[in-house]
Coordinates of C-alpha atoms in Angstrom, one line a residue:
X19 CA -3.1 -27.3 -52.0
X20 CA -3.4 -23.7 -52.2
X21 CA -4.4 -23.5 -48.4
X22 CA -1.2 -25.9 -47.7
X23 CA 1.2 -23.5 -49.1
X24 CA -0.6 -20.7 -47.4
X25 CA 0.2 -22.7 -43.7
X26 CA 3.7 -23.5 -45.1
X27 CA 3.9 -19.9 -45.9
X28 CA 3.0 -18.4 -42.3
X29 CA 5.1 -21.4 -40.2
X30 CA 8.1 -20.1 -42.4
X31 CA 7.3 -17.1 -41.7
X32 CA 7.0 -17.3 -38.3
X33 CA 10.4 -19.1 -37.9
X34 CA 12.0 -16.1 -39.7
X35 CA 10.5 -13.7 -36.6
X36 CA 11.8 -15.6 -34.4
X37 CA 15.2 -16.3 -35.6
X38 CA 15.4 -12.4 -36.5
X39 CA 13.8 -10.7 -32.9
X40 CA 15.0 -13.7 -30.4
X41 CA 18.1 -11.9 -29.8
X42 CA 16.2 -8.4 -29.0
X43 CA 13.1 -10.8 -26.6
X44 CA 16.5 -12.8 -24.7
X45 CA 16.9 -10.0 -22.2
X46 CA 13.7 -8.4 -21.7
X47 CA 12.8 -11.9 -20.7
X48 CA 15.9 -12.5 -18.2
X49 CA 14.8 -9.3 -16.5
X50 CA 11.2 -10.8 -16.2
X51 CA 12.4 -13.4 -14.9
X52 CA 14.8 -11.8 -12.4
X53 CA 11.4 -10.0 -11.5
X54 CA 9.4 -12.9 -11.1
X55 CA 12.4 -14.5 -8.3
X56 CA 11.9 -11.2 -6.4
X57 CA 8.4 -11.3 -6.1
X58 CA 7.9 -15.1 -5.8
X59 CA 10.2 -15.0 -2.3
X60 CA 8.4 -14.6 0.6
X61 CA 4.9 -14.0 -1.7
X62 CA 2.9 -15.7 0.9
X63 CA 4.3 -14.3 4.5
X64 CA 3.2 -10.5 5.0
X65 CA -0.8 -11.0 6.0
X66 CA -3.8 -10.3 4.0
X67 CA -4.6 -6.3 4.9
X68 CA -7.7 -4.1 4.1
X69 CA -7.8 -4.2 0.7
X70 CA -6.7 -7.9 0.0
X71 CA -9.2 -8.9 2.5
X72 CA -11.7 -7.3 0.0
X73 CA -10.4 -9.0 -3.0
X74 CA -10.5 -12.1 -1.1
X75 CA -14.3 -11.7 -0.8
X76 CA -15.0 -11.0 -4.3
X77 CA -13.2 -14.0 -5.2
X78 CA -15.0 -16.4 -3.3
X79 CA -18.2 -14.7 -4.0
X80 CA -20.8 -15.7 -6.8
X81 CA -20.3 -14.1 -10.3
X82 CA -23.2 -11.7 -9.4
X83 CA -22.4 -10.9 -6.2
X84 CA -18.8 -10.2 -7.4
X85 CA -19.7 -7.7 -9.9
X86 CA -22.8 -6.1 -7.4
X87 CA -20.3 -5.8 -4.7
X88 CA -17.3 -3.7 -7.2
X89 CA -19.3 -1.9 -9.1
X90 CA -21.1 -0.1 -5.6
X91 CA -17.4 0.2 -4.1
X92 CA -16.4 2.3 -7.0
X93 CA -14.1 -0.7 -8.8
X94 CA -14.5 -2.6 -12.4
X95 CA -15.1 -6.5 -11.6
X96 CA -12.6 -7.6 -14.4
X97 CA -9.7 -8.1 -11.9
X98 CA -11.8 -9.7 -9.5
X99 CA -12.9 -12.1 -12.2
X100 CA -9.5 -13.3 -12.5
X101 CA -8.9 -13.8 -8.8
X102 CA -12.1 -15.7 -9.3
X103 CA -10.9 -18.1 -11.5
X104 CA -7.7 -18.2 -9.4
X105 CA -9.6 -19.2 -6.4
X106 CA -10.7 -22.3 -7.7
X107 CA -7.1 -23.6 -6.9
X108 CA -7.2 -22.4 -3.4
X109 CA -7.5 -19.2 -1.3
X110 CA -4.3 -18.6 0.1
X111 CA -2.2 -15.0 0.5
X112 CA 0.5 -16.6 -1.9
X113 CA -1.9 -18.0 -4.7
X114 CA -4.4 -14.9 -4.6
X115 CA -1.1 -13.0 -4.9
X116 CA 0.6 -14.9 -7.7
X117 CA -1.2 -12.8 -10.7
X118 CA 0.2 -10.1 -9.0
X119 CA 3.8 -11.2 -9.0
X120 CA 3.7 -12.8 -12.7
X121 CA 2.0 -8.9 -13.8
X122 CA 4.5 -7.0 -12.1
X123 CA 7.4 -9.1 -13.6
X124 CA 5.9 -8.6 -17.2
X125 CA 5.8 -5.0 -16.6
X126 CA 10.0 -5.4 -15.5
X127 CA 10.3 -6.8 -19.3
X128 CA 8.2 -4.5 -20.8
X129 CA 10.0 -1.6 -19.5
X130 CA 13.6 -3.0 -20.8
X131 CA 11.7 -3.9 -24.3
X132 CA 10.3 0.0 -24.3
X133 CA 13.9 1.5 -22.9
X134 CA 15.8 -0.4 -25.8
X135 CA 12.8 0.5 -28.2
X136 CA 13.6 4.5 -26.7
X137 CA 17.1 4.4 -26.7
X138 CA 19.1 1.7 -26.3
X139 CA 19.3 -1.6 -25.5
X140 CA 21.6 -0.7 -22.3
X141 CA 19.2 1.8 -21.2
X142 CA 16.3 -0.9 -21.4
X143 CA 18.8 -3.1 -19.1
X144 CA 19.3 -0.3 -16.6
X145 CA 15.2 0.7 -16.8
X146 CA 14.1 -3.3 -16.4
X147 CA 16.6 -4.4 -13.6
X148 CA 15.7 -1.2 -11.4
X149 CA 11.5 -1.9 -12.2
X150 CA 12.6 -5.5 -11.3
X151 CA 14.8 -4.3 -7.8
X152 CA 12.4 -1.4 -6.9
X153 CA 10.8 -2.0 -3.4
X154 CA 7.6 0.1 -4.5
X155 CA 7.3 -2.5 -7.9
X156 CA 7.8 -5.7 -5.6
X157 CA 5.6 -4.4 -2.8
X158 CA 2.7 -4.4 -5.4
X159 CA 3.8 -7.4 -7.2
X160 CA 2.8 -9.0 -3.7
X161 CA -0.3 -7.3 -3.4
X162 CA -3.9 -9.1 -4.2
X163 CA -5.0 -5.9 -5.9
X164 CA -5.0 -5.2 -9.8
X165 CA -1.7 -2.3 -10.1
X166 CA 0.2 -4.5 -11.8
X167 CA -2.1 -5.5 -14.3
X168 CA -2.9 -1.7 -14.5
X169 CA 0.9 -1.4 -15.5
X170 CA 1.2 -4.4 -17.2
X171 CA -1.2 -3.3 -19.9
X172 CA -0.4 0.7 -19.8
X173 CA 3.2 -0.7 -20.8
X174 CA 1.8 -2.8 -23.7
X175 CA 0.4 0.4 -25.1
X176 CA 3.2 2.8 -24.4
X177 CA 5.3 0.4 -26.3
X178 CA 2.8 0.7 -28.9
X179 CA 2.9 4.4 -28.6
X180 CA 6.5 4.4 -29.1
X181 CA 6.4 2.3 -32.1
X182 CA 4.3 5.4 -33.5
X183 CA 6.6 7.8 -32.5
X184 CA 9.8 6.4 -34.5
X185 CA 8.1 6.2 -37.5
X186 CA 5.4 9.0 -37.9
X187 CA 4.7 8.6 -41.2
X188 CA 4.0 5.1 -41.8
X189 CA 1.7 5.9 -38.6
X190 CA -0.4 8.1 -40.8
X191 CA -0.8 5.0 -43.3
X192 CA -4.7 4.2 -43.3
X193 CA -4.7 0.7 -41.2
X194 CA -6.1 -1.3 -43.8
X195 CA -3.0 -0.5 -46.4
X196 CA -0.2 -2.5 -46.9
X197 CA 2.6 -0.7 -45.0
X198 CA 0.6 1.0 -41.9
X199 CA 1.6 0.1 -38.0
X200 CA -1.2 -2.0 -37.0
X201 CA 0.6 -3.8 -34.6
X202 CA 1.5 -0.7 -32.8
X203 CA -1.9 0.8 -33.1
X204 CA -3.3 -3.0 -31.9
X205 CA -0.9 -2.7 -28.7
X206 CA -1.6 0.8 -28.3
X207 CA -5.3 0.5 -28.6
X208 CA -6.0 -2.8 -26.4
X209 CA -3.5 -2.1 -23.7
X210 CA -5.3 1.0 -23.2
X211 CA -8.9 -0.1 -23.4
X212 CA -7.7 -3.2 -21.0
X213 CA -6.4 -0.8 -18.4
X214 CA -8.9 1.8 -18.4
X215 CA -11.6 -1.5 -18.0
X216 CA -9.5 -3.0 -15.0
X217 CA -9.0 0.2 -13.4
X218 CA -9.7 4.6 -13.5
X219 CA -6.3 4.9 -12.2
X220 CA -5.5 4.6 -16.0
X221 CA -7.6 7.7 -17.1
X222 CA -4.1 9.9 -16.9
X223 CA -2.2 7.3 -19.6
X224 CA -4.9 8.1 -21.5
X225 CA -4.9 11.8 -21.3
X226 CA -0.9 11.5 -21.1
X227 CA -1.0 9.9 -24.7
X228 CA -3.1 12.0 -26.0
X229 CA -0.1 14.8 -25.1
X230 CA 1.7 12.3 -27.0
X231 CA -0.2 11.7 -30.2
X232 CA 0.4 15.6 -30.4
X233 CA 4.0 15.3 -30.9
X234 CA 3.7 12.4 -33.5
X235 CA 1.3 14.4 -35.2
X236 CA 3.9 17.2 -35.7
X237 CA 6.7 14.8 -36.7
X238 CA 4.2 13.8 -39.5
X239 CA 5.2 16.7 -41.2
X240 CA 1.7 16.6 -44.1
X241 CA 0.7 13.7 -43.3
X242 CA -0.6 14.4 -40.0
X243 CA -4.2 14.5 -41.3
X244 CA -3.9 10.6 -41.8
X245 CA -2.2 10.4 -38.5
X246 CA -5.4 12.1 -36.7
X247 CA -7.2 10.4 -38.5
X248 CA -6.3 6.9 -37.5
X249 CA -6.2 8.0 -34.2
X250 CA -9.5 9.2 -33.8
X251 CA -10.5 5.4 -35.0
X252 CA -8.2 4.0 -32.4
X253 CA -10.2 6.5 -29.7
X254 CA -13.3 5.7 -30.3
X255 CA -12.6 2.0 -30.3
X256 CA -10.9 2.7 -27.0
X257 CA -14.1 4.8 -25.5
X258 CA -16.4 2.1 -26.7
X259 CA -14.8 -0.6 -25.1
X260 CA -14.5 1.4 -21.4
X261 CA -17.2 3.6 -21.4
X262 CA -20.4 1.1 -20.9
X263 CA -18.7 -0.3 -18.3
X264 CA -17.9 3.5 -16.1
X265 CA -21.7 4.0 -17.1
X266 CA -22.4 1.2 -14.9
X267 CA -20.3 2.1 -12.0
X268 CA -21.4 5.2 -11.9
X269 CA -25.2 3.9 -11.9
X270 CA -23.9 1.4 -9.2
X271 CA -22.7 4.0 -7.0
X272 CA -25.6 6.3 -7.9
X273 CA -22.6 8.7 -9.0
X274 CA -20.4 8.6 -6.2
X275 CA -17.8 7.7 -7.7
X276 CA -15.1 9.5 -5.7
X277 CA -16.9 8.9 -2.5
X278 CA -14.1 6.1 -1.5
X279 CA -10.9 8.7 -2.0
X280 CA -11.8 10.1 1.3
X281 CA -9.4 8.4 3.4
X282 CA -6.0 9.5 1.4
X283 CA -4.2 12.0 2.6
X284 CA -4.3 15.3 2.2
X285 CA -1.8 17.1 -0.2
X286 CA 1.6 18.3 1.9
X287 CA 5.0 18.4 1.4
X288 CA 5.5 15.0 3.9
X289 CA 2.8 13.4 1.0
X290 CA 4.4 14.5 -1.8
X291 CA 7.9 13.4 -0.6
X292 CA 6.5 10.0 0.6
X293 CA 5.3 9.2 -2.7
X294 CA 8.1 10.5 -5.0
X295 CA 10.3 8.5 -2.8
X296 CA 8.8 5.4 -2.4
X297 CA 7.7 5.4 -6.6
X298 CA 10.4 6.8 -8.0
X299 CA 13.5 7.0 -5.7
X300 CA 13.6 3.8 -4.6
X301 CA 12.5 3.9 -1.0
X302 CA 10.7 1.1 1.0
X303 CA 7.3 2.2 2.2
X304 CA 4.7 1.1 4.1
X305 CA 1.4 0.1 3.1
X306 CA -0.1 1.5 6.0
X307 CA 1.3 5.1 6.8
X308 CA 3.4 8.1 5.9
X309 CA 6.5 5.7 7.2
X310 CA 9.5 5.1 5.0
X311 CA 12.1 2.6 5.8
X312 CA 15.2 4.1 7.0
X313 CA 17.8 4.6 4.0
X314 CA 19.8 1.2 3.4
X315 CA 21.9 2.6 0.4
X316 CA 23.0 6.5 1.3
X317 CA 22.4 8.5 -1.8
X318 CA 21.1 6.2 -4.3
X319 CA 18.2 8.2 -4.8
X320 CA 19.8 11.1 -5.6
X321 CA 22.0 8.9 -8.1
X322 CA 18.8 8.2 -9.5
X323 CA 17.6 11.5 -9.8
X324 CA 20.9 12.6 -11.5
X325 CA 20.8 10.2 -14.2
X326 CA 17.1 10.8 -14.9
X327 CA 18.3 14.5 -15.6
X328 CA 20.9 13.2 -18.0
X329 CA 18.8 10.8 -19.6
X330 CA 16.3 13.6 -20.4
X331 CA 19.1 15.8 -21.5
X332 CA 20.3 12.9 -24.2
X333 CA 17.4 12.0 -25.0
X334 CA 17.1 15.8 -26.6
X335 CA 18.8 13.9 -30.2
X336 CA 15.9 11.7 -30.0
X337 CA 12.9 14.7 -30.0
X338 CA 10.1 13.2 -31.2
X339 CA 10.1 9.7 -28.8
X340 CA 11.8 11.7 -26.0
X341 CA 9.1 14.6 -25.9
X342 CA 6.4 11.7 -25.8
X343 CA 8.2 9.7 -23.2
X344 CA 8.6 12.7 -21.1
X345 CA 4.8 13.6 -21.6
X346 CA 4.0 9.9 -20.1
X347 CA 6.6 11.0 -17.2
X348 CA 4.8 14.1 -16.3
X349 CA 1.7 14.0 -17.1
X350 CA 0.7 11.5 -13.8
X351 CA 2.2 13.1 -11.3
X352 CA 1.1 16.9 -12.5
X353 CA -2.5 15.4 -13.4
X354 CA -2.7 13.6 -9.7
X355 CA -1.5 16.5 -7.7
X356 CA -4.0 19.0 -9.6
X357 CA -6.5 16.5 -9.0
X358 CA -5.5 16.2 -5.4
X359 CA -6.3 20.4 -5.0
X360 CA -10.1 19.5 -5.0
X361 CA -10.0 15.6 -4.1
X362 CA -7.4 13.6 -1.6
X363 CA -6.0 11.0 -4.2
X364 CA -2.3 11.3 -3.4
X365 CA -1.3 7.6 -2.7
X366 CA 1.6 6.0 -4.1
X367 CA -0.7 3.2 -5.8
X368 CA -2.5 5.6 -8.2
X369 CA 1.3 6.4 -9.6
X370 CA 2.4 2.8 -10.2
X371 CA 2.4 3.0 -13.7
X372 CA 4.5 6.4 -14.1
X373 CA 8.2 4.5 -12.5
X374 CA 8.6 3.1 -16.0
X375 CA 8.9 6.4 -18.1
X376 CA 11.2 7.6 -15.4
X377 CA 13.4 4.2 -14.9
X378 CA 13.6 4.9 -18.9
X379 CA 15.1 8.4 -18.3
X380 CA 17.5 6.9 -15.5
X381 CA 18.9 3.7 -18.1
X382 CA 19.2 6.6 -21.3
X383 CA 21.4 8.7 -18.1
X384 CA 23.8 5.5 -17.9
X385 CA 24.0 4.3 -21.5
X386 CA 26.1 7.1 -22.2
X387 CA 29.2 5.2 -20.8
X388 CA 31.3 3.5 -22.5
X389 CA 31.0 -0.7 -22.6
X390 CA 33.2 -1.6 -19.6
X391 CA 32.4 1.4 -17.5
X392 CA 28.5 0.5 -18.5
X393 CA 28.9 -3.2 -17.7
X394 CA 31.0 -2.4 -14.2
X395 CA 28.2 0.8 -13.3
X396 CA 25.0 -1.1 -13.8
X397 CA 26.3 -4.5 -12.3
X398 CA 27.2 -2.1 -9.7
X399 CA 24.0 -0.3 -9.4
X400 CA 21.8 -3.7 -9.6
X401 CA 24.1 -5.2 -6.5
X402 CA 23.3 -1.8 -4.7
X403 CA 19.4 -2.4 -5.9
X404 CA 19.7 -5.2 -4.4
X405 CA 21.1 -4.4 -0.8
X406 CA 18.4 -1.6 -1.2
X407 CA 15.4 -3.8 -1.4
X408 CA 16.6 -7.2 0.9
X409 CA 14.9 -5.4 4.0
X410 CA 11.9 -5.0 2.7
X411 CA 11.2 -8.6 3.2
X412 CA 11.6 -8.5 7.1
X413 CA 9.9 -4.6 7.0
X414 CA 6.4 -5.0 8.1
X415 CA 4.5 -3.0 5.5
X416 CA 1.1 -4.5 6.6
X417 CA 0.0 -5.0 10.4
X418 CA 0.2 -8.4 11.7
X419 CA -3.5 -9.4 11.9
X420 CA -2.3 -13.2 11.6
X421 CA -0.1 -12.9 14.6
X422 CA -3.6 -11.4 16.9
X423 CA -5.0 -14.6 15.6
X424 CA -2.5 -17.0 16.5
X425 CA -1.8 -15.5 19.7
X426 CA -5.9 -15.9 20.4
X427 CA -5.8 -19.0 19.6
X428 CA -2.7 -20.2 21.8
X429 CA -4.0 -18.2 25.3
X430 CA -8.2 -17.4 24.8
X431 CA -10.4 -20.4 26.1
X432 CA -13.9 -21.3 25.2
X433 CA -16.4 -19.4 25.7
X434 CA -13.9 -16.3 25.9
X435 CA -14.6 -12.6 24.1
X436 CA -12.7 -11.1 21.7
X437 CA -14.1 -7.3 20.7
X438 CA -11.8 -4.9 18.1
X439 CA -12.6 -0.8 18.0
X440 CA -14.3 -1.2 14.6
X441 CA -15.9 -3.1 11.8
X442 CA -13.0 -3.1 9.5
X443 CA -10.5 -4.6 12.4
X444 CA -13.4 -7.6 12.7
X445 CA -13.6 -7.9 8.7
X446 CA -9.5 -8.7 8.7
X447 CA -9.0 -10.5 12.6
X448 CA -12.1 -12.7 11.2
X449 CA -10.6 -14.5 8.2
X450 CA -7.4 -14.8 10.3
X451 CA -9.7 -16.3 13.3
X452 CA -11.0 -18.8 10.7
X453 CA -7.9 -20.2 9.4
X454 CA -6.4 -19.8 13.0
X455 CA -9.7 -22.1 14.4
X456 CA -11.0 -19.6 16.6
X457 CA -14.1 -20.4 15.4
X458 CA -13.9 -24.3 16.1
X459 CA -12.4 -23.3 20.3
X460 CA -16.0 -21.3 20.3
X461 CA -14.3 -17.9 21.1
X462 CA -16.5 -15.0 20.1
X463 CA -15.5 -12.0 18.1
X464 CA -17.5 -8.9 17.8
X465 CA -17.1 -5.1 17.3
X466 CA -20.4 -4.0 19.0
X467 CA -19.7 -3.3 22.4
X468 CA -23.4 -3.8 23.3
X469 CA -23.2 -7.5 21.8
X470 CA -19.9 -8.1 23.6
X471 CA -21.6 -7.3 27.2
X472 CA -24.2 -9.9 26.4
X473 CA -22.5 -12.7 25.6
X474 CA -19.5 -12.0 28.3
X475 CA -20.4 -12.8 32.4
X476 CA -18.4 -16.2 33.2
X477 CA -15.7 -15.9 30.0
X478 CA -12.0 -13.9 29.8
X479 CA -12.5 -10.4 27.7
X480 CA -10.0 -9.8 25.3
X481 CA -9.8 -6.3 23.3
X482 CA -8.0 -5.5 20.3
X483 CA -6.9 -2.0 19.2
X484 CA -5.1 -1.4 15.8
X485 CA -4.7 -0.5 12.3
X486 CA -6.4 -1.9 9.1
X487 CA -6.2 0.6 6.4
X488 CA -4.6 4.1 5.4
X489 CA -7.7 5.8 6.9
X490 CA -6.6 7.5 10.4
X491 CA -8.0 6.1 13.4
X492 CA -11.4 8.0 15.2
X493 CA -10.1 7.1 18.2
X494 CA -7.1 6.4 20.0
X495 CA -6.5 3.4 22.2
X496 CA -6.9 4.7 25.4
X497 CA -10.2 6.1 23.8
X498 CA -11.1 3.0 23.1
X499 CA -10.1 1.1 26.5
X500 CA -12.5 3.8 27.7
X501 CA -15.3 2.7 26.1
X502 CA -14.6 -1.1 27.6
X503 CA -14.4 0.4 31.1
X504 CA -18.0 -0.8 32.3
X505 CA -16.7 -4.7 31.8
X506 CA -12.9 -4.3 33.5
X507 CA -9.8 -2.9 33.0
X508 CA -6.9 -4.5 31.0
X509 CA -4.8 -6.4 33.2
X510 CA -2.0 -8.0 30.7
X511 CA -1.1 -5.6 27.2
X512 CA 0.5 -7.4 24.2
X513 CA 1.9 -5.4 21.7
X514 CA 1.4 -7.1 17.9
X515 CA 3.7 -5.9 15.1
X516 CA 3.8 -2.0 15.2
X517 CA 0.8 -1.4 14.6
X518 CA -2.1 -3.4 17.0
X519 CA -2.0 -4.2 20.7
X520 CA -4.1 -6.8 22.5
X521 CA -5.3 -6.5 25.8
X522 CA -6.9 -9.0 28.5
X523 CA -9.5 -7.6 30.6
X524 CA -10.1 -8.1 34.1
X525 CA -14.2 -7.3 35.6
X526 CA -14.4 -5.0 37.7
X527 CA -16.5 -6.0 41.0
X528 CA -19.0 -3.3 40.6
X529 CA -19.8 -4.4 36.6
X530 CA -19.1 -8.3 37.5
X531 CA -22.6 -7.7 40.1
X532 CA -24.4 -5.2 37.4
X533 CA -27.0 -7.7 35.5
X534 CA -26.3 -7.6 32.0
X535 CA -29.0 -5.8 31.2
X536 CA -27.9 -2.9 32.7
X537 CA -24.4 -3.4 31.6
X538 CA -24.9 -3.1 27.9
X539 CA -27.7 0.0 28.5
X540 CA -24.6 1.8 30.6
X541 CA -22.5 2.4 27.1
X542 CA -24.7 1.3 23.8
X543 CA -22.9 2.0 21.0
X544 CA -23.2 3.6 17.8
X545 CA -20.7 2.3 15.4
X546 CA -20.7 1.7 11.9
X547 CA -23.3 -0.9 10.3
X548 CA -21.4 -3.4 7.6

């Protein structure tokens, strides 16, 4: 009877949550699923690239192999459990994309729910709609790759975090007394573990929190020492629960565990300005290269700027929450680029989690209207958000791989050669030659030369030159038509997206009466092994 009346107890209880926080969870959750619309559309049609291609081994690989294979490559294999489980339903771009899209429209909510928790529920509007709109946040919501679950979870414990903030004091209550925050210290505490175990790129939220705690700690006032105190328990939990699993990267890659950052760029002015712009500003980018989209909206990213210098300015009568939320702002972007004197990490990727602190700034700038000139300037601004990100959709931010395949498939004949400048170009034109049924019209792909000369007398030679990754090229294409010169000379050129051209090769008499022997002695080559 007892335990009845406990049940009873918590249903009622429940009920009374509800009823009392369904109004403050209604638009949080219309933002989400504004977010999810934007990222669902089109989820499927931009090709796999580099880095999806590797996800999409992983997740078709056996649990050990999985975890073998991103622990040496310098990743955590909890992501790439998930796509595991996803891929029991299929292996297509959108499916293998969809945790990506439902991630990165729960981070859109969770930045309204911490704007309204900051300031006000019109600043968590304006915050969630332009995470929802941003080009940058959709991009990555249609990625294969874990950034969104990265944010996802750094949002869960900056909400957390904030929780802390507005009420310093009962944060200092020992968790297991009646009274103490220990569902902000659960949110802060998991969401932080989770993303430091999914990814490193969360090492800053942790060291930008820790600027954080600091200011709670002073607004304690004398209780500070039970403040500290609790969150020494809540770090240790937190180091626990990530640091077995960085041990055994870093005895995976016998300690190379930066080895893989030496492709980014190096640290300029054009870098800097790509990444602020595409992040924060609202810019389309490219996946790809330094590119940026030409500007669909003129000056909305200085409008954005300006209000983010308001916000900060109002959110002085809020000290304690705005001094942490500004620490959470700054403390990615100052921590990357002083990482980025001694290592290359400046990609826009590794900042995907800092938009939301600053989207918070921009919605505090705009809740300082007045109701109708609020409702008219953010219905404005999201219609603008809009128009800003619709040509993202048709902007090819990953080279057209797909389209190489296709084409193959429509003009090579059987028996024909396909060759690509390097091992990463065959790693993405093969899955594409798969699905496209290359493999079933017996057309060969390789990316040793020597291999290619073997197998070619009697068949068409096709090349292929292009793009893969963000990692400049170590050749050019006439390089690499250079290095086909023995076998022919391209006689037809097809240009594929903007990044890869596709060549048919015609033998040359003197090579077409060479013995094959002698061809693939006259240019052996020394590529790459994978």
């Amino acid at each position: 009877m007892h335990s009845f009346a406990a049940i009873v107890l918590r249903v009622q209880g429940g009920r009374d949550w509800w009823r009392d926080n369904r109004a403050s969870l209604a638009l949080p959750a219309a933002i989400g699923a504004v977010a999810l619309l934007l990222r669902l559309y089109g989820l499927g049609d931009k090709p796999f690239w580099l880095d999806e291609v590797a996800s999409l081994r992983r997740a078709t690989a056996t649990v050990p192999d999985l975890v073998a294979d991103s622990l040496h490559n310098n990743h955590y294999p909890t992501y790439f459990l998930l796509l595991w489980l996803v891929a029991k339903l299929g292996t297509s771009q959108w499916l293998l994309r969809l945790p990506s899209a439902v991630f990165g429209a729960g981070a859109a909510a969770l930045t309204c729910a911490v704007g309204r928790k900051v300031a006000d529920a019109r600043a968590g509007a304006v915050a969630g709609l332009l995470m929802a709109f941003s080009p940058f946040a959709v991009q990555f919501g249609q990625e294969a790759r874990s950034y969104t679950l990265v944010s996802c979870l750094i949002l869960t414990a900056l909400w957390g975090l904030v929780r802390l903030a507005q009420q310093p004091a009962a944060a200092a209550i020992p968790l297991h007394r009646e009274g103490a925050l220990r569902g902000a210290w659960l949110a802060y505490g998991l969401g932080t573990a989770a993303a430091l175990d999914v990814l490193n790129v969360a090492i800053p939220w942790l060291v930008a929190a820790n600027l954080g705690a600091i200011v709670v700690a002073r607004a304690a006032g004398d209780r500070k020492r039970g403040f500290w105190r609790n969150w020494g328990t809540a770090q240790l939990a937190i180091l626990a629960a990530w640091l077995p699993l960085a041990a055994a990267m870093y005895t995976a890659s016998k300690g190379a565990v930066l080895e893989g950052v030496g492709w980014a760029p190096a640290a300029t002015t054009r870098t800097t300005w790509w990444i602020l712009a595409a992040v924060y500003l609202l810019r389309i980018s490219n996946f790809i290269t330094l590119d940026l989209a030409p500007v669909v909206v003129p000056g909305l990213s200085y409008a954005v700027i300006g209000l983010a210098a308001l916000g900060a300015w109002r959110m002085r009568l809020r000290p304690t929450v705005g001094a942490m939320l500004a620490c959470t702002a700054l403390a990615l972007p100052l921590g990357l680029c002083l990482v980025s004197l001694f290592v290359p990490v400046l990609v826009p990727r590794y900042f995907a989690w800092g938009a939301a602190p600053f989207f918070i700034f921009v919605g505090a700038g705009l809740s300082g209207l007045s109701g109708p000139r609020f409702a008219a300037a953010a219905a404005g601004l999201g219609a603008i958000c809009l128009v800003n990100l619709t040509p993202y959709y048709r902007y090819e931010t990953k080279p057209r791989w797909d389209l190489v395949a296709a084409k193959l498939a429509v003009m090579a004949q059987p028996g024909d050669v396909v060759v690509v400048d390097s091992y990463y170009a065959y790693s993405l034109l093969s899955v594409f030659a798969a699905r496209a049924g290359l493999d079933d019209r017996r057309v060969a792909l390789t990316w040793q030369l020597p291999e290619a000369a073997a197998i070619l007398p009697g068949h068409n030679l096709w090349a292929v030159y292009g793009r893969t990754g963000q990692a400049a090229k170590k050749q050019s294409a006439e390089e690499f038509l250079g290095t086909l010169a023995p076998l022919g000379h391209p006689v037809v050129e097809h240009s594929v997206g903007r990044y890869i051209v596709l060549w048919r090769l015609a033998e040359r008499e003197a090579a077409a009466q060479a013995p094959p022997r002698a061809r693939l002695e006259a240019w052996a080559y020394e590529g790459p092994r994978p």
